[in-house]
Coordinates of C-alpha atoms in Angstrom, one line a residue:
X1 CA 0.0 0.0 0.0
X2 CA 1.4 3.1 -1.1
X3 CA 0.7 6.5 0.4
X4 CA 1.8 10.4 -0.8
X5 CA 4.2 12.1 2.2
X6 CA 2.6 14.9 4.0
X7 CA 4.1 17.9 2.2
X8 CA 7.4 19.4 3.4
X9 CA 7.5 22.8 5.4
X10 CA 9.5 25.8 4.5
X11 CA 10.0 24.1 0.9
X12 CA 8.7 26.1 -2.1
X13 CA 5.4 24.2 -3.6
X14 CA 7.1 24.3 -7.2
X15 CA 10.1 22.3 -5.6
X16 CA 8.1 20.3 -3.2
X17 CA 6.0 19.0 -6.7
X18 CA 9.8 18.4 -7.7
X19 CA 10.4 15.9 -5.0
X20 CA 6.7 14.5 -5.7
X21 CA 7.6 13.6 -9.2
X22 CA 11.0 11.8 -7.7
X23 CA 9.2 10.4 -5.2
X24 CA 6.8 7.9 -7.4
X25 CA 9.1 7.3 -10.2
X26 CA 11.6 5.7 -7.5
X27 CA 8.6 4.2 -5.8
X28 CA 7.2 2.8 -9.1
X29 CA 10.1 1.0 -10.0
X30 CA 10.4 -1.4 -6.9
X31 CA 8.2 -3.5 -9.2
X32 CA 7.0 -6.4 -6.6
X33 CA 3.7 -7.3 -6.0
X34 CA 3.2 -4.2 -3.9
X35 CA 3.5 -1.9 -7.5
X36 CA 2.2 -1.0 -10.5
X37 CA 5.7 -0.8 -12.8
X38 CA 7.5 2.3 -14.4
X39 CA 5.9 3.7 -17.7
X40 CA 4.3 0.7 -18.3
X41 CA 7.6 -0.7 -20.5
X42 CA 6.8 -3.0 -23.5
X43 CA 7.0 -6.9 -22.9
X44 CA 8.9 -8.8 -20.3
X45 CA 11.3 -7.1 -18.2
X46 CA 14.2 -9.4 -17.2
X47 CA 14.9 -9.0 -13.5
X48 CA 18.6 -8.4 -13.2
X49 CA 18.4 -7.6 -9.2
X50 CA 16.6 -4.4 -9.8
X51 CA 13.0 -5.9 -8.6
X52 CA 12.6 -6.0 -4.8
X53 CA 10.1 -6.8 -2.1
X54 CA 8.3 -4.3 0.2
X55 CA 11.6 -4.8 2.2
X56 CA 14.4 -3.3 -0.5
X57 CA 15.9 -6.9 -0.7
X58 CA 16.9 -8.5 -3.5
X59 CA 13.7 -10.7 -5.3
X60 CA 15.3 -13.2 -7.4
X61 CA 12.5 -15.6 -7.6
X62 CA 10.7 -13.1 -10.5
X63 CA 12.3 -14.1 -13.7
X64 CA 10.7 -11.6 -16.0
X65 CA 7.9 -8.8 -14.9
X66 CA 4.9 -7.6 -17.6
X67 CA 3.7 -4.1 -16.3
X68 CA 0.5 -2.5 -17.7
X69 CA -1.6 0.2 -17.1
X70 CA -3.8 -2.1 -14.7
X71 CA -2.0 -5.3 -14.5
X72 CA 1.2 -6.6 -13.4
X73 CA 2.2 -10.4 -14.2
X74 CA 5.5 -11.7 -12.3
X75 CA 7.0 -14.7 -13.8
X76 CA 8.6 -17.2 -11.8
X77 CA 10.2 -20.5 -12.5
X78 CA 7.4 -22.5 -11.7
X79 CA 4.2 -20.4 -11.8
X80 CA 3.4 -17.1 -12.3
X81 CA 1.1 -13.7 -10.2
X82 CA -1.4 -11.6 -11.1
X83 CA -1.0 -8.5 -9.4
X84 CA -4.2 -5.8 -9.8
X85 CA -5.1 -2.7 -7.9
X86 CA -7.4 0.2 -7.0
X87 CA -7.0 3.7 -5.7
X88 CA -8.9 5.4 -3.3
X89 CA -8.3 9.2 -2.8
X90 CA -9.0 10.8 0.5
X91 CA -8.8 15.1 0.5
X92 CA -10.5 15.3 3.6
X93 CA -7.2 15.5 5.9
X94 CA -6.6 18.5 3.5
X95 CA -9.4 20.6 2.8
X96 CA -8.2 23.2 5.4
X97 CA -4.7 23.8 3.7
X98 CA -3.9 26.5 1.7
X99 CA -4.5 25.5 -1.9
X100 CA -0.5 25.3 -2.8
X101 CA -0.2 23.0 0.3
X102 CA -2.9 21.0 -0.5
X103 CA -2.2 17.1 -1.6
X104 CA -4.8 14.5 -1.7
X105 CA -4.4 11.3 0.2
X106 CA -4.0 8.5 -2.2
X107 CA -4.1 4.6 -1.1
X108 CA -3.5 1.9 -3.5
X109 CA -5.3 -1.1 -2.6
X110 CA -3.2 -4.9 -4.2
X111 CA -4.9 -8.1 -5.0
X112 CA -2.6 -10.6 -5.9
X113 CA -3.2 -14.1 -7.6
X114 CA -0.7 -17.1 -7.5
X115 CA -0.4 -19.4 -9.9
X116 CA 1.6 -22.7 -9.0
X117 CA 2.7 -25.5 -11.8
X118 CA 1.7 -28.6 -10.1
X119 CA 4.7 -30.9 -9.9
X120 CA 6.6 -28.8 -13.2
X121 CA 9.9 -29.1 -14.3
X122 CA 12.2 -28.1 -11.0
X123 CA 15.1 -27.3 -13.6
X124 CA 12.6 -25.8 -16.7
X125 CA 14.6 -23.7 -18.8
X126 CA 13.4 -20.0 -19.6
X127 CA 14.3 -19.1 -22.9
X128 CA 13.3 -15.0 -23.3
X129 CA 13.2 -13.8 -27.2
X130 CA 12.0 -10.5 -29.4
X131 CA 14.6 -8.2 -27.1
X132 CA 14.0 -5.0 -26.9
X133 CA 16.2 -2.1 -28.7
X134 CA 15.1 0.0 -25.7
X135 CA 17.1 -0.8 -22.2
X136 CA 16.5 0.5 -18.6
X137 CA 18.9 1.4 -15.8
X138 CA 18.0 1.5 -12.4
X139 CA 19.4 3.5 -9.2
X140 CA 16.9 2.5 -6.6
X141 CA 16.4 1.8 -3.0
X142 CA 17.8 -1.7 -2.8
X143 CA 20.3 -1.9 -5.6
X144 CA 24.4 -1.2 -5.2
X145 CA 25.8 2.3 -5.7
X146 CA 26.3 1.3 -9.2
X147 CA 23.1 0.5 -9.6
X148 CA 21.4 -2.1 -12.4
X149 CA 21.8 -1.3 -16.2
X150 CA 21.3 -2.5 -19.7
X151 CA 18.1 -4.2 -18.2
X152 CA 16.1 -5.7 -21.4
X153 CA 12.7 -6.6 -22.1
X154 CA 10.9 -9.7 -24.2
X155 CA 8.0 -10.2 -26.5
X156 CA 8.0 -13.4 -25.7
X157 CA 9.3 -15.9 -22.9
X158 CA 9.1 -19.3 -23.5
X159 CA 9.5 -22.3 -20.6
X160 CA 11.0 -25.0 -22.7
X161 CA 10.4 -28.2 -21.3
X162 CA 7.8 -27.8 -18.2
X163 CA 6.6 -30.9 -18.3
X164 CA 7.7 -33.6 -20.1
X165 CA 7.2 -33.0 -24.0
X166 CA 5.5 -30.1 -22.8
X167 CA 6.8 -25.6 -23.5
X168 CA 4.9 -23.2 -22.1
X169 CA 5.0 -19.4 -24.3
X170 CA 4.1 -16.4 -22.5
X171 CA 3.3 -13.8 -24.8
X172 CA 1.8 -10.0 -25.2
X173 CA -1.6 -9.8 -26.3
X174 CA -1.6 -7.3 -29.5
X175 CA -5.3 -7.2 -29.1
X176 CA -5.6 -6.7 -25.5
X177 CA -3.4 -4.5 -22.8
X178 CA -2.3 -7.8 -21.0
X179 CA -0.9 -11.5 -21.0
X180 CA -2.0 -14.8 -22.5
X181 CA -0.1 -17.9 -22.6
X182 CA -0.2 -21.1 -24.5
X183 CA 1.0 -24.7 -23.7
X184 CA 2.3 -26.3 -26.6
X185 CA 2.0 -29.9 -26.6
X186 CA 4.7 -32.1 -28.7
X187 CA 4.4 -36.0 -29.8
X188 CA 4.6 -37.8 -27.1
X189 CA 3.7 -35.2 -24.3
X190 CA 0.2 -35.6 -21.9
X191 CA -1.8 -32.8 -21.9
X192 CA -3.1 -34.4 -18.3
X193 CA 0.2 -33.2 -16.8
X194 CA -0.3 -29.9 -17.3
X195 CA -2.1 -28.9 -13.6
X196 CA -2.1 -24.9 -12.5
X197 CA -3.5 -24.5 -8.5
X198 CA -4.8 -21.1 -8.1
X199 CA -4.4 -19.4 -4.9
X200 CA -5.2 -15.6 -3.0
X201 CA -8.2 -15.3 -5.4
X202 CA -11.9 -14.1 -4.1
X203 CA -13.4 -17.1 -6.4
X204 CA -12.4 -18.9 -9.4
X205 CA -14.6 -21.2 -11.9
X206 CA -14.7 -22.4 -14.9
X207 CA -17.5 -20.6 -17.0
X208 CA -17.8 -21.3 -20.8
X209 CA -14.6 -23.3 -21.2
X210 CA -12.8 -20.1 -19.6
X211 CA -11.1 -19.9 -16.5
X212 CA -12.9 -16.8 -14.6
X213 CA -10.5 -15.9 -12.0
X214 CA -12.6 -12.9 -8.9
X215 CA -10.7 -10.6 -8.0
X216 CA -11.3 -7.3 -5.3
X217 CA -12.3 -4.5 -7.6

C-alpha cells in the first residue's frame, strides 16, 4: 500500500511537486507485488536484481515482470502472479490547507493471484526472445551504488520443457493491454500433466470453457 508524504514545510510548492515527481518514479520501480511498474515498459522485463520486495531486498524468484496500465504479471520458475489494484483518494485531511499546500491522500489497494505449476519441471529452462532495442537502468532503494543497467525486455518468454514433451509461451496480447499464454504440446507429451493451483483469489470457476478468476475491484 502506497501512500503520498505529507508535504514538506518551508519548501517552495514548485520544488516540493519536484520531490513528488521523484518520489513515485523511485517508488514505481520497486516493481514487486506491492506496484504497479515504471511507464508501463513494452514486454517482459528481465529481473537483473533491480526488482525488490516491500523490504528493498533483493527478489530473485521473479524471472521476467509484464507491467501495464492495470495489470502486473510476475514470472517465476514455476508459476506465475497476477497482481491488480485500486485507488482510493482521500482530501479530507486537506481541505483546510492552503490550496498550494494542499495534496490529496492517495491509497493503493493490491490483489494478488498465484499461480503454482503442479509438480513442473524443477530445472525448466526459460528461454526470453523478441529483445528490446530499448534498455533501462535503475538507481533505486535496494540496488548497489552502481546500480542495475542494460536491463532488457521480451516479446515473448518461453519455458522450454515444463513438463515432459511439454513448452509453455508467455506472450503480449496485441489485441488486449495484457498477458495470455499457450502450452504447446509435442508428440509424445500428456496434456493431463499440465495442472495450474490457483491461490489468493476471491473465487475462481470455470465458465464457458474459460477460467474466470474474482478478484477485489
Amino acid at each position: 500500500m502506497l501512500r503520498k508524504p505529507d508535504p514538506i514545510p518551508g519548501i517552495s510548492s514548485v520544488f516540493r511537486k519536484w520531490l513528488m515527481s521523484i518520489f513515485f518514479c523511485i517508488t514505481a520501480v520497486f516493481m514487486t507485488a506491492q506496484t504497479s511498474g515504471l511507464a508501463h515498459p513494452e514486454g517482459f522485463m528481465e529481473n537483473k536484481g533491480q526488482i525488490v520486495d516491500q523490504h528493498y531486498q533483493a527478489n530473485p524468484a521473479v524471472k521476467f515482470l509484464f507491467c501495464s496500465s492495470d495489470l502486473n504479471v510476475q514470472l517465476r520458475m514455476n508459476g506465475f502472479s497476477y497482481d491488480t489494484w485500486t485507488d482510493e483518494t482521500d482530501s479530507t485531511s486537506s481541505v483546510e490547507q492552503p490550496r498550494e499546500n494542499y495534496y490529496a491522500e492517495q491509497i493503493r489497494h493490491f490483489h494478488r493471484v498465484d499461480v503454482e505449476l503442479i509438480n513442473s519441471n524443477p530445472g525448466v529452462e526459460i528461454v526470453p526472445t523478441d529483445s528490446s532495442a530499448t534498455y533501462y537502468n535503475f538507481f533505486t532503494a535496494g540496488t548497489s551504488s552502481e546500480g542495475i543497467s542494460d536491463v532488457r525486455c521480451f516479446a515473448k518468454v518461453l519455458y522450454r520443457n515444463i513438463y515432459p514433451g511439454i513448452d509453455l509461451l508467455f506472450f503480449a496480447s496485441e489485441k488486449e493491454t495484457g498477458v495470455k499464454y499457450d502450452f504447446i504440446v509435442h508428440p509424445g507429451g500428456n496434456i493431463s500433466d499440465i495442472r495450474l493451483h490457483y491461490s489468493g483469489a476471491d473465487e475462481v470457476e470455470l465458465r464457458g470453457g474459460k477460467i474466470c478468476v474474482k478478484v477485489s475491484g
